[in-house]
mmCIF file of C-alpha atoms and ligand atoms in Angstrom:
data_model
loop_
_atom_site.group_PDB
_atom_site.id
_atom_site.type_symbol
_atom_site.label_atom_id
_atom_site.label_comp_id
_atom_site.label_asym_id
_atom_site.label_seq_id
_atom_site.Cartn_x
_atom_site.Cartn_y
_atom_site.Cartn_z
ATOM 1 C CA UNK A 1018 -2.643 7.948 36.182
ATOM 2 C CA UNK A 1019 -6.353 7.603 35.114
ATOM 3 C CA UNK A 1020 -7.423 6.889 31.671
ATOM 4 C CA UNK A 1021 -8.327 10.221 31.263
ATOM 5 C CA UNK A 1022 -5.111 12.249 32.058
ATOM 6 C CA UNK A 1023 -3.450 9.550 29.937
ATOM 7 C CA UNK A 1024 -5.703 10.629 27.045
ATOM 8 C CA UNK A 1025 -5.172 14.113 27.818
ATOM 9 C CA UNK A 1026 -1.255 13.508 27.756
ATOM 10 C CA UNK A 1027 -1.358 11.980 24.381
ATOM 11 C CA UNK A 1028 -3.226 14.943 23.308
ATOM 12 C CA UNK A 1029 -1.015 17.879 24.269
ATOM 13 C CA UNK A 1030 2.191 15.272 23.122
ATOM 14 C CA UNK A 1031 0.573 15.162 19.467
ATOM 15 C CA UNK A 1032 -0.318 19.229 19.402
ATOM 16 C CA UNK A 1033 3.189 19.747 20.480
ATOM 17 C CA UNK A 1034 4.131 17.258 17.661
ATOM 18 C CA UNK A 1035 2.090 19.272 15.015
ATOM 19 C CA UNK A 1036 3.442 22.487 16.478
ATOM 20 C CA UNK A 1037 7.095 21.517 16.053
ATOM 21 C CA UNK A 1038 6.436 19.623 12.863
ATOM 22 C CA UNK A 1039 4.942 22.528 10.783
ATOM 23 C CA UNK A 1040 7.320 24.979 12.426
ATOM 24 C CA UNK A 1041 10.346 23.094 11.367
ATOM 25 C CA UNK A 1042 8.778 22.729 7.667
ATOM 26 C CA UNK A 1043 7.950 26.493 7.465
ATOM 27 C CA UNK A 1044 4.594 26.513 8.509
ATOM 28 C CA UNK A 1045 3.346 24.256 6.027
ATOM 29 C CA UNK A 1046 3.943 20.496 4.380
ATOM 30 C CA UNK A 1047 3.218 19.073 1.176
ATOM 31 C CA UNK A 1048 0.055 16.964 1.580
ATOM 32 C CA UNK A 1049 2.673 13.869 0.738
ATOM 33 C CA UNK A 1050 4.652 15.376 3.919
ATOM 34 C CA UNK A 1051 1.247 15.627 5.951
ATOM 35 C CA UNK A 1052 0.012 11.582 5.061
ATOM 36 C CA UNK A 1053 3.744 10.607 5.312
ATOM 37 C CA UNK A 1054 3.701 11.864 8.946
ATOM 38 C CA UNK A 1055 0.043 10.947 9.444
ATOM 39 C CA UNK A 1056 0.622 6.975 8.497
ATOM 40 C CA UNK A 1057 4.516 6.563 9.848
ATOM 41 C CA UNK A 1058 5.972 9.107 11.841
ATOM 42 C CA UNK A 1059 7.539 6.527 14.344
ATOM 43 C CA UNK A 1060 5.724 7.921 17.479
ATOM 44 C CA UNK A 1061 2.682 9.524 15.963
ATOM 45 C CA UNK A 1062 2.401 7.492 12.918
ATOM 46 C CA UNK A 1063 -0.986 5.177 12.245
ATOM 47 C CA UNK A 1064 0.671 2.085 10.851
ATOM 48 C CA UNK A 1065 3.961 2.408 13.069
ATOM 49 C CA UNK A 1066 2.336 3.128 16.415
ATOM 50 C CA UNK A 1067 -1.739 3.393 16.839
ATOM 51 C CA UNK A 1068 -2.785 0.213 14.112
ATOM 52 C CA UNK A 1069 -4.539 -2.425 16.093
ATOM 53 C CA UNK A 1070 -5.606 -5.192 13.581
ATOM 54 C CA UNK A 1071 -6.481 -5.631 9.995
ATOM 55 C CA UNK A 1072 -9.915 -7.038 9.621
ATOM 56 C CA UNK A 1073 -12.296 -7.918 12.314
ATOM 57 C CA UNK A 1074 -14.336 -5.885 14.517
ATOM 58 C CA UNK A 1075 -10.967 -4.208 16.255
ATOM 59 C CA UNK A 1076 -9.470 -2.929 13.044
ATOM 60 C CA UNK A 1077 -10.548 0.403 11.119
ATOM 61 C CA UNK A 1078 -10.362 -1.705 7.385
ATOM 62 C CA UNK A 1079 -10.557 -5.020 6.133
ATOM 63 C CA UNK A 1080 -8.508 -6.282 3.137
ATOM 64 C CA UNK A 1081 -9.182 -8.832 0.552
ATOM 65 C CA UNK A 1082 -6.319 -10.644 2.415
ATOM 66 C CA UNK A 1083 -8.767 -10.961 5.678
ATOM 67 C CA UNK A 1084 -11.819 -11.469 3.770
ATOM 68 C CA UNK A 1085 -11.507 -14.013 1.254
ATOM 69 C CA UNK A 1086 -9.388 -16.661 -0.377
ATOM 70 C CA UNK A 1087 -6.433 -14.481 -2.136
ATOM 71 C CA UNK A 1088 -3.635 -17.396 -0.652
ATOM 72 C CA UNK A 1089 -4.840 -20.084 -3.181
ATOM 73 C CA UNK A 1090 -4.655 -18.111 -6.179
ATOM 74 C CA UNK A 1091 -1.656 -16.173 -5.347
ATOM 75 C CA UNK A 1092 0.221 -19.533 -4.162
ATOM 76 C CA UNK A 1093 -0.715 -21.076 -7.578
ATOM 77 C CA UNK A 1094 0.700 -17.661 -9.220
ATOM 78 C CA UNK A 1095 4.050 -18.194 -7.451
ATOM 79 C CA UNK A 1096 3.949 -22.065 -8.423
ATOM 80 C CA UNK A 1097 3.643 -21.069 -12.394
ATOM 81 C CA UNK A 1098 6.405 -18.462 -11.395
ATOM 82 C CA UNK A 1099 8.811 -20.651 -9.905
ATOM 83 C CA UNK A 1100 8.595 -23.313 -13.219
ATOM 84 C CA UNK A 1101 8.833 -20.208 -15.805
ATOM 85 C CA UNK A 1102 12.049 -19.086 -13.710
ATOM 86 C CA UNK A 1103 13.032 -22.731 -14.132
ATOM 87 C CA UNK A 1104 13.908 -22.631 -10.369
ATOM 88 C CA UNK A 1105 11.977 -25.990 -9.316
ATOM 89 C CA UNK A 1106 15.303 -27.408 -8.226
ATOM 90 C CA UNK A 1107 16.389 -24.437 -6.233
ATOM 91 C CA UNK A 1108 15.473 -22.973 -3.057
ATOM 92 C CA UNK A 1109 13.361 -20.086 -3.927
ATOM 93 C CA UNK A 1110 12.516 -16.500 -1.639
ATOM 94 C CA UNK A 1111 9.331 -15.650 -1.607
ATOM 95 C CA UNK A 1112 9.023 -11.570 -0.212
ATOM 96 C CA UNK A 1113 5.552 -10.686 0.803
ATOM 97 C CA UNK A 1114 5.794 -6.708 1.035
ATOM 98 C CA UNK A 1115 2.830 -5.070 3.856
ATOM 99 C CA UNK A 1116 1.739 -8.321 5.221
ATOM 100 C CA UNK A 1117 -1.178 -6.678 7.587
ATOM 101 C CA UNK A 1118 -2.320 -9.522 10.229
ATOM 102 C CA UNK A 1119 -0.197 -12.272 8.477
ATOM 103 C CA UNK A 1120 -3.801 -13.899 7.018
ATOM 104 C CA UNK A 1121 -2.310 -13.817 3.292
ATOM 105 C CA UNK A 1122 0.895 -15.518 4.595
ATOM 106 C CA UNK A 1123 -0.679 -18.222 6.456
ATOM 107 C CA UNK A 1124 -3.371 -19.013 3.409
ATOM 108 C CA UNK A 1125 -0.329 -18.697 1.046
ATOM 109 C CA UNK A 1126 1.943 -21.078 2.575
ATOM 110 C CA UNK A 1127 -0.950 -23.307 3.573
ATOM 111 C CA UNK A 1128 -1.895 -23.626 -0.001
ATOM 112 C CA UNK A 1129 1.677 -24.430 -1.071
ATOM 113 C CA UNK A 1130 1.375 -27.310 0.731
ATOM 114 C CA UNK A 1131 4.428 -29.179 2.831
ATOM 115 C CA UNK A 1132 6.431 -30.695 0.341
ATOM 116 C CA UNK A 1133 6.686 -27.043 -1.504
ATOM 117 C CA UNK A 1134 7.202 -25.334 1.389
ATOM 118 C CA UNK A 1135 9.995 -27.083 2.221
ATOM 119 C CA UNK A 1136 12.027 -25.814 -0.739
ATOM 120 C CA UNK A 1137 10.869 -22.014 -0.164
ATOM 121 C CA UNK A 1138 12.231 -18.895 2.282
ATOM 122 C CA UNK A 1139 9.233 -16.915 3.101
ATOM 123 C CA UNK A 1140 10.215 -13.228 4.314
ATOM 124 C CA UNK A 1141 7.760 -10.377 4.978
ATOM 125 C CA UNK A 1142 8.642 -6.765 5.044
ATOM 126 C CA UNK A 1143 6.489 -4.761 7.051
ATOM 127 C CA UNK A 1144 7.201 -1.328 8.495
ATOM 128 C CA UNK A 1145 4.806 -1.875 11.080
ATOM 129 C CA UNK A 1146 5.958 -2.862 14.407
ATOM 130 C CA UNK A 1147 2.605 -3.415 15.937
ATOM 131 C CA UNK A 1148 1.480 -5.705 12.427
ATOM 132 C CA UNK A 1149 4.821 -7.493 12.796
ATOM 133 C CA UNK A 1150 3.720 -8.809 15.611
ATOM 134 C CA UNK A 1151 0.327 -9.683 15.004
ATOM 135 C CA UNK A 1152 1.937 -11.730 12.022
ATOM 136 C CA UNK A 1153 4.465 -13.593 14.271
ATOM 137 C CA UNK A 1154 1.082 -14.567 16.324
ATOM 138 C CA UNK A 1155 -0.412 -15.270 13.419
ATOM 139 C CA UNK A 1156 2.054 -17.365 11.890
ATOM 140 C CA UNK A 1157 3.552 -19.141 15.343
ATOM 141 C CA UNK A 1158 5.288 -22.109 14.235
ATOM 142 C CA UNK A 1159 6.066 -21.251 10.392
ATOM 143 C CA UNK A 1160 9.491 -20.329 9.829
ATOM 144 C CA UNK A 1161 9.199 -16.594 8.373
ATOM 145 C CA UNK A 1162 12.362 -14.239 8.205
ATOM 146 C CA UNK A 1163 10.777 -10.775 8.871
ATOM 147 C CA UNK A 1164 12.692 -7.219 7.681
ATOM 148 C CA UNK A 1165 11.644 -3.672 8.092
ATOM 149 C CA UNK A 1166 13.130 -2.879 4.788
ATOM 150 C CA UNK A 1167 12.919 -4.343 1.541
ATOM 151 C CA UNK A 1168 16.634 -3.796 0.796
ATOM 152 C CA UNK A 1169 17.457 -6.656 3.859
ATOM 153 C CA UNK A 1170 14.947 -8.977 2.199
ATOM 154 C CA UNK A 1171 16.037 -8.950 -1.234
ATOM 155 C CA UNK A 1172 20.248 -8.736 0.141
ATOM 156 C CA UNK A 1173 19.007 -12.427 1.986
ATOM 157 C CA UNK A 1174 17.479 -13.802 -1.486
ATOM 158 C CA UNK A 1175 20.454 -12.545 -2.989
ATOM 159 C CA UNK A 1176 18.894 -10.465 -5.581
ATOM 160 C CA UNK A 1177 16.218 -13.485 -6.863
ATOM 161 C CA UNK A 1178 13.019 -13.406 -5.371
ATOM 162 C CA UNK A 1179 9.281 -13.550 -6.107
ATOM 163 C CA UNK A 1180 7.406 -10.767 -4.432
ATOM 164 C CA UNK A 1181 3.862 -9.657 -4.098
ATOM 165 C CA UNK A 1182 1.970 -7.414 -1.857
ATOM 166 C CA UNK A 1183 -1.985 -6.644 -1.454
ATOM 167 C CA UNK A 1184 -3.188 -3.337 -0.691
ATOM 168 C CA UNK A 1185 -0.100 -1.988 0.025
ATOM 169 C CA UNK A 1186 0.673 0.779 -2.581
ATOM 170 C CA UNK A 1187 -2.756 2.422 -1.261
ATOM 171 C CA UNK A 1188 -0.964 2.990 1.784
ATOM 172 C CA UNK A 1189 2.091 5.196 0.454
ATOM 173 C CA UNK A 1190 1.879 8.851 0.957
ATOM 174 C CA UNK A 1191 0.573 10.979 -1.954
ATOM 175 C CA UNK A 1192 1.037 13.933 -3.915
ATOM 176 C CA UNK A 1193 -2.496 15.422 -4.438
ATOM 177 C CA UNK A 1194 -3.531 17.819 -6.668
ATOM 178 C CA UNK A 1195 -6.205 20.572 -7.975
ATOM 179 C CA UNK A 1196 -7.030 21.535 -11.585
ATOM 180 C CA UNK A 1197 -8.855 24.877 -11.101
ATOM 181 C CA UNK A 1198 -9.961 24.921 -14.944
ATOM 182 C CA UNK A 1199 -6.562 26.300 -16.367
ATOM 183 C CA UNK A 1200 -3.588 24.982 -13.852
ATOM 184 C CA UNK A 1201 -2.576 22.415 -11.391
ATOM 185 C CA UNK A 1202 -2.292 23.292 -8.164
ATOM 186 C CA UNK A 1203 -0.333 21.027 -5.102
ATOM 187 C CA UNK A 1204 -2.335 20.214 -1.637
ATOM 188 C CA UNK A 1205 -0.465 21.656 1.177
ATOM 189 C CA UNK A 1206 -1.259 21.645 4.791
ATOM 190 C CA UNK A 1207 -1.030 24.075 7.229
ATOM 191 C CA UNK A 1208 -1.636 23.845 11.243
ATOM 192 C CA UNK A 1209 -2.382 26.051 14.252
ATOM 193 C CA UNK A 1210 -3.715 24.961 17.607
ATOM 194 C CA UNK A 1211 -6.401 27.374 17.095
ATOM 195 C CA UNK A 1212 -7.912 26.320 13.308
ATOM 196 C CA UNK A 1213 -6.485 22.879 13.390
ATOM 197 C CA UNK A 1214 -5.240 21.420 9.917
ATOM 198 C CA UNK A 1215 -6.145 23.541 6.854
ATOM 199 C CA UNK A 1216 -5.392 23.285 3.047
ATOM 200 C CA UNK A 1217 -3.570 25.651 0.971
ATOM 201 C CA UNK A 1218 -2.890 25.603 -2.677
ATOM 202 C CA UNK A 1219 0.295 26.100 -4.471
ATOM 203 C CA UNK A 1220 1.071 25.947 -8.118
ATOM 204 C CA UNK A 1221 2.209 22.597 -9.209
ATOM 205 C CA UNK A 1222 5.742 22.859 -10.078
ATOM 206 C CA UNK A 1223 6.633 19.564 -11.338
ATOM 207 C CA UNK A 1224 5.316 16.458 -12.578
ATOM 208 C CA UNK A 1225 2.023 17.904 -13.165
ATOM 209 C CA UNK A 1226 -0.529 15.256 -14.474
ATOM 210 C CA UNK A 1227 -1.179 14.521 -18.218
ATOM 211 C CA UNK A 1228 -4.801 14.412 -17.940
ATOM 212 C CA UNK A 1229 -5.890 16.406 -21.127
ATOM 213 C CA UNK A 1230 -9.309 18.034 -19.814
ATOM 214 C CA UNK A 1231 -10.241 17.545 -16.536
ATOM 215 C CA UNK A 1232 -13.168 19.317 -14.836
ATOM 216 C CA UNK A 1233 -12.835 22.266 -12.817
ATOM 217 C CA UNK A 1234 -12.464 21.517 -9.191
ATOM 218 C CA UNK A 1235 -10.854 18.226 -10.385
ATOM 219 C CA UNK A 1236 -8.364 16.346 -7.407
ATOM 220 C CA UNK A 1237 -5.823 14.107 -8.000
ATOM 221 C CA UNK A 1238 -3.686 11.617 -6.276
ATOM 222 C CA UNK A 1239 -0.090 10.880 -7.377
ATOM 223 C CA UNK A 1240 1.590 7.679 -6.059
ATOM 224 C CA UNK A 1241 5.323 9.655 -6.686
ATOM 225 C CA UNK A 1242 6.297 7.862 -3.389
ATOM 226 C CA UNK A 1243 5.701 4.435 -4.577
ATOM 227 C CA UNK A 1244 7.625 5.177 -7.542
ATOM 228 C CA UNK A 1245 10.950 6.194 -5.612
ATOM 229 C CA UNK A 1246 10.437 3.581 -3.373
ATOM 230 C CA UNK A 1247 10.523 1.162 -6.779
ATOM 231 C CA UNK A 1248 13.447 3.162 -7.671
ATOM 232 C CA UNK A 1249 15.254 2.568 -4.339
ATOM 233 C CA UNK A 1250 15.477 -1.398 -4.793
ATOM 234 C CA UNK A 1251 14.598 -2.607 -8.342
ATOM 235 C CA UNK A 1252 17.772 -2.496 -9.582
ATOM 236 C CA UNK A 1253 19.033 -4.847 -6.861
ATOM 237 C CA UNK A 1254 16.336 -7.315 -8.128
ATOM 238 C CA UNK A 1255 18.594 -9.542 -10.573
ATOM 239 C CA UNK A 1256 15.810 -12.261 -11.052
ATOM 240 C CA UNK A 1257 12.094 -12.436 -10.365
ATOM 241 C CA UNK A 1258 8.425 -11.841 -10.162
ATOM 242 C CA UNK A 1259 6.236 -9.165 -8.778
ATOM 243 C CA UNK A 1260 2.560 -9.249 -7.953
ATOM 244 C CA UNK A 1261 0.982 -6.120 -7.266
ATOM 245 C CA UNK A 1262 -2.784 -6.214 -6.130
ATOM 246 C CA UNK A 1263 -4.559 -3.270 -5.063
ATOM 247 C CA UNK A 1264 -7.729 -1.034 -5.630
ATOM 248 C CA UNK A 1265 -7.645 1.609 -8.226
ATOM 249 C CA UNK A 1266 -7.715 1.743 -12.080
ATOM 250 C CA UNK A 1267 -5.989 1.721 -15.156
ATOM 251 C CA UNK A 1268 -6.582 5.332 -16.694
ATOM 252 C CA UNK A 1269 -7.698 8.584 -14.948
ATOM 253 C CA UNK A 1270 -10.958 8.885 -16.426
ATOM 254 C CA UNK A 1271 -11.915 5.081 -15.160
ATOM 255 C CA UNK A 1272 -10.412 6.155 -11.292
ATOM 256 C CA UNK A 1273 -11.939 9.645 -11.384
ATOM 257 C CA UNK A 1274 -14.974 9.360 -13.604
ATOM 258 C CA UNK A 1275 -17.817 10.972 -11.688
ATOM 259 C CA UNK A 1276 -15.309 11.685 -8.348
ATOM 260 C CA UNK A 1277 -14.257 15.056 -8.438
ATOM 261 C CA UNK A 1278 -13.188 15.491 -5.410
ATOM 262 C CA UNK A 1279 -10.545 12.578 -5.911
ATOM 263 C CA UNK A 1280 -10.314 9.107 -4.172
ATOM 264 C CA UNK A 1281 -8.646 10.328 -0.605
ATOM 265 C CA UNK A 1282 -10.319 8.994 2.216
ATOM 266 C CA UNK A 1283 -9.668 7.654 5.612
ATOM 267 C CA UNK A 1284 -11.173 4.334 7.381
ATOM 268 C CA UNK A 1285 -11.672 4.234 11.198
ATOM 269 C CA UNK A 1286 -13.440 1.544 12.918
ATOM 270 C CA UNK A 1287 -14.717 0.121 9.673
ATOM 271 C CA UNK A 1288 -16.527 3.760 8.354
ATOM 272 C CA UNK A 1289 -15.293 5.244 5.435
ATOM 273 C CA UNK A 1290 -14.230 9.002 6.243
ATOM 274 C CA UNK A 1291 -14.574 11.242 3.390
ATOM 275 C CA UNK A 1292 -13.725 15.160 2.637
ATOM 276 C CA UNK A 1293 -12.293 17.168 5.549
ATOM 277 C CA UNK A 1294 -12.690 14.215 7.865
ATOM 278 C CA UNK A 1295 -9.354 13.044 6.491
ATOM 279 C CA UNK A 1296 -7.660 15.811 8.800
ATOM 280 C CA UNK A 1297 -9.276 14.365 12.007
ATOM 281 C CA UNK A 1298 -7.861 11.764 14.103
ATOM 282 C CA UNK A 1299 -4.466 12.472 13.057
ATOM 283 C CA UNK A 1300 -2.166 9.071 13.350
ATOM 284 C CA UNK A 1301 -5.316 7.339 14.730
ATOM 285 C CA UNK A 1302 -7.145 6.422 11.334
ATOM 286 C CA UNK A 1303 -5.750 4.607 8.166
ATOM 287 C CA UNK A 1304 -5.811 7.008 4.599
ATOM 288 C CA UNK A 1305 -5.541 5.616 1.550
ATOM 289 C CA UNK A 1306 -6.322 6.287 -2.178
ATOM 290 C CA UNK A 1307 -6.801 4.102 -5.427
ATOM 291 C CA UNK A 1308 -3.863 3.360 -7.718
ATOM 292 C CA UNK A 1309 -3.419 4.339 -11.184
ATOM 293 C CA UNK A 1310 -2.018 1.002 -12.388
ATOM 294 C CA UNK A 1311 -0.735 2.378 -15.519
ATOM 295 C CA UNK A 1312 1.719 4.681 -13.450
ATOM 296 C CA UNK A 1313 2.859 1.330 -12.495
ATOM 297 C CA UNK A 1314 3.283 -0.314 -15.636
ATOM 298 C CA UNK A 1315 5.035 2.423 -17.275
ATOM 299 C CA UNK A 1316 7.618 2.477 -14.492
ATOM 300 C CA UNK A 1317 8.447 -0.823 -14.241
ATOM 301 C CA UNK A 1318 9.376 -1.165 -17.942
ATOM 302 C CA UNK A 1319 11.453 2.246 -17.480
ATOM 303 C CA UNK A 1320 13.241 -0.497 -15.193
ATOM 304 C CA UNK A 1321 13.184 -2.877 -17.712
ATOM 305 C CA UNK A 1322 10.751 -5.094 -15.795
ATOM 306 C CA UNK A 1323 8.259 -7.073 -18.214
ATOM 307 C CA UNK A 1324 4.719 -6.609 -17.992
ATOM 308 C CA UNK A 1325 3.350 -9.912 -18.069
ATOM 309 C CA UNK A 1326 -0.525 -9.125 -17.102
ATOM 310 C CA UNK A 1327 -2.556 -6.355 -16.219
ATOM 311 C CA UNK A 1328 -6.003 -7.630 -15.355
ATOM 312 C CA UNK A 1329 -9.008 -7.106 -12.820
ATOM 313 C CA UNK A 1330 -9.131 -9.078 -9.588
ATOM 314 C CA UNK A 1331 -12.180 -11.079 -10.760
ATOM 315 C CA UNK A 1332 -10.195 -12.597 -13.870
ATOM 316 C CA UNK A 1333 -7.146 -13.040 -11.748
ATOM 317 C CA UNK A 1334 -9.269 -15.291 -9.302
ATOM 318 C CA UNK A 1335 -11.049 -17.193 -11.952
ATOM 319 C CA UNK A 1336 -7.514 -17.906 -13.555
ATOM 320 C CA UNK A 1337 -5.977 -19.007 -10.576
ATOM 321 C CA UNK A 1338 -9.228 -20.852 -9.355
ATOM 322 C CA UNK A 1339 -9.962 -19.029 -6.083
ATOM 323 C CA UNK A 1340 -11.958 -21.106 -4.037
ATOM 324 C CA UNK A 1341 -14.336 -18.371 -3.470
ATOM 325 C CA UNK A 1342 -15.312 -15.674 -5.539
ATOM 326 C CA UNK A 1343 -16.268 -12.146 -4.613
ATOM 327 C CA UNK A 1344 -19.044 -9.909 -5.719
ATOM 328 C CA UNK A 1345 -18.421 -9.056 -9.444
ATOM 329 C CA UNK A 1346 -18.527 -5.417 -8.771
ATOM 330 C CA UNK A 1347 -16.099 -5.035 -5.836
ATOM 331 C CA UNK A 1348 -13.708 -7.256 -7.623
ATOM 332 C CA UNK A 1349 -13.868 -5.485 -10.558
ATOM 333 C CA UNK A 1350 -12.477 -2.306 -8.820
ATOM 334 C CA UNK A 1351 -9.092 -4.021 -7.608
ATOM 335 C CA UNK A 1352 -6.535 -4.829 -10.449
ATOM 336 C CA UNK A 1353 -3.650 -7.289 -10.384
ATOM 337 C CA UNK A 1354 -0.371 -6.488 -12.232
ATOM 338 C CA UNK A 1355 1.845 -9.434 -12.738
ATOM 339 C CA UNK A 1356 5.693 -7.956 -13.858
ATOM 340 C CA UNK A 1357 8.618 -10.407 -14.440
ATOM 341 C CA UNK A 1358 12.283 -9.625 -14.882
ATOM 342 C CA UNK A 1359 14.820 -12.294 -16.402
HETATM 343 C C1 SAM D 2162 -3.539 -1.763 3.574
HETATM 344 S S1 SAM D 2162 -2.205 -2.856 4.789
HETATM 345 C C2 SAM D 2162 -2.469 -4.459 3.819
HETATM 346 C C3 SAM D 2162 -2.137 -5.634 4.690
HETATM 347 C C4 SAM D 2162 -2.138 -6.839 3.905
HETATM 348 N N1 SAM D 2162 -1.158 -6.663 2.477
HETATM 349 C C5 SAM D 2162 -3.405 -7.307 3.718
HETATM 350 O O1 SAM D 2162 -3.975 -7.189 2.335
HETATM 351 O O2 SAM D 2162 -4.703 -7.536 4.560
HETATM 352 C C6 SAM D 2162 -1.049 -2.646 4.344
HETATM 353 C C7 SAM D 2162 0.355 -2.824 4.665
HETATM 354 O O3 SAM D 2162 1.608 -2.693 4.297
HETATM 355 C C8 SAM D 2162 2.685 -2.175 5.039
HETATM 356 N N2 SAM D 2162 3.205 -1.177 4.597
HETATM 357 C C9 SAM D 2162 2.953 0.118 4.936
HETATM 358 N N3 SAM D 2162 4.072 0.881 3.892
HETATM 359 C C10 SAM D 2162 5.064 -0.411 3.954
HETATM 360 C C11 SAM D 2162 6.515 0.085 3.486
HETATM 361 N N4 SAM D 2162 6.971 1.082 2.724
HETATM 362 N N5 SAM D 2162 7.127 -1.281 3.645
HETATM 363 C C12 SAM D 2162 6.772 -2.199 4.153
HETATM 364 N N6 SAM D 2162 5.591 -2.292 4.618
HETATM 365 C C13 SAM D 2162 4.548 -1.177 4.429
HETATM 366 C C14 SAM D 2162 1.514 -1.840 6.265
HETATM 367 O O4 SAM D 2162 2.091 -2.166 7.914
HETATM 368 C C15 SAM D 2162 0.715 -2.961 6.171
HETATM 369 O O5 SAM D 2162 0.716 -4.143 6.706
#
């Protein structure tokens, strides 16, 4: 089959997939379900099938883990937590969630050094088969336990672990809401082969944002799916620590000040894609948005997880003596949440 015929075949399959998916859903999908399909459908999703790399010229986007030294500060944080839990004399499970191209694992393990590595079990949880392959390639020679879901990693760790993620939360599907001046509306997406993907607005029925007076037209993204995912496994964590690194802010004012259209965006071949562009290239571009860390703190505390510290990445990098500190402006857009359960 020629390359052209192959692409045409893929195009037809995608059109049929969209027709089937939208018709089974009654004609429209909530934005959250649309984003879930675009990123995670087992046959057409970006992370599940089409992503080729993270960082580098073949990739659609880069992350701190692929651009800068995140491994050394994370390794120092891990050692501090091992001491804090009084686990120095026992085997300790590290669980990295969303391993990307394996850069963070590579640099954390290197920074921990041979003596510490002997007493550690390193688990990577990743939903993406192409990225798990990349990780295996980069981490050849290292003893790593791979998992498709957090439940299996936590089970192997016996409910006690040190968990960390970089730029994971921003990859979870979000509800997308718009304020019309008096009420919140939830964004849905409909599809027809003639008009493509189009937005629809329905009254927001539950969990409306508590933002007192947003400007009319303001859009806001809500990471309810990440909180539900936490609900599914946090009760199984008997003891441990969590480090969550991502871009975003600690209040709606900080995240959305000057961003009336919200922060939803795509990344394709290292280009940022805004506005209607997010509905193009279904399954072949990344979709992401800023994270509201105040919600993660609140949710953790509801699960009896102590908030040890929430700080911007610059402070974190200084605290744990990163070997290179990136530009102040960029690092201040990232936050690091350190939580603990005893
Ligand atoms: C934006 S990338 C960040 C990758 C890496 N942490 C880094 O900083 O380079 C998001 C990562 O999370 C993974 N991921 C997304 N959703 C996941 C889920 N529900 N469970 C596990 N991994 C997930 C993706 O496959 C990918 O490896």
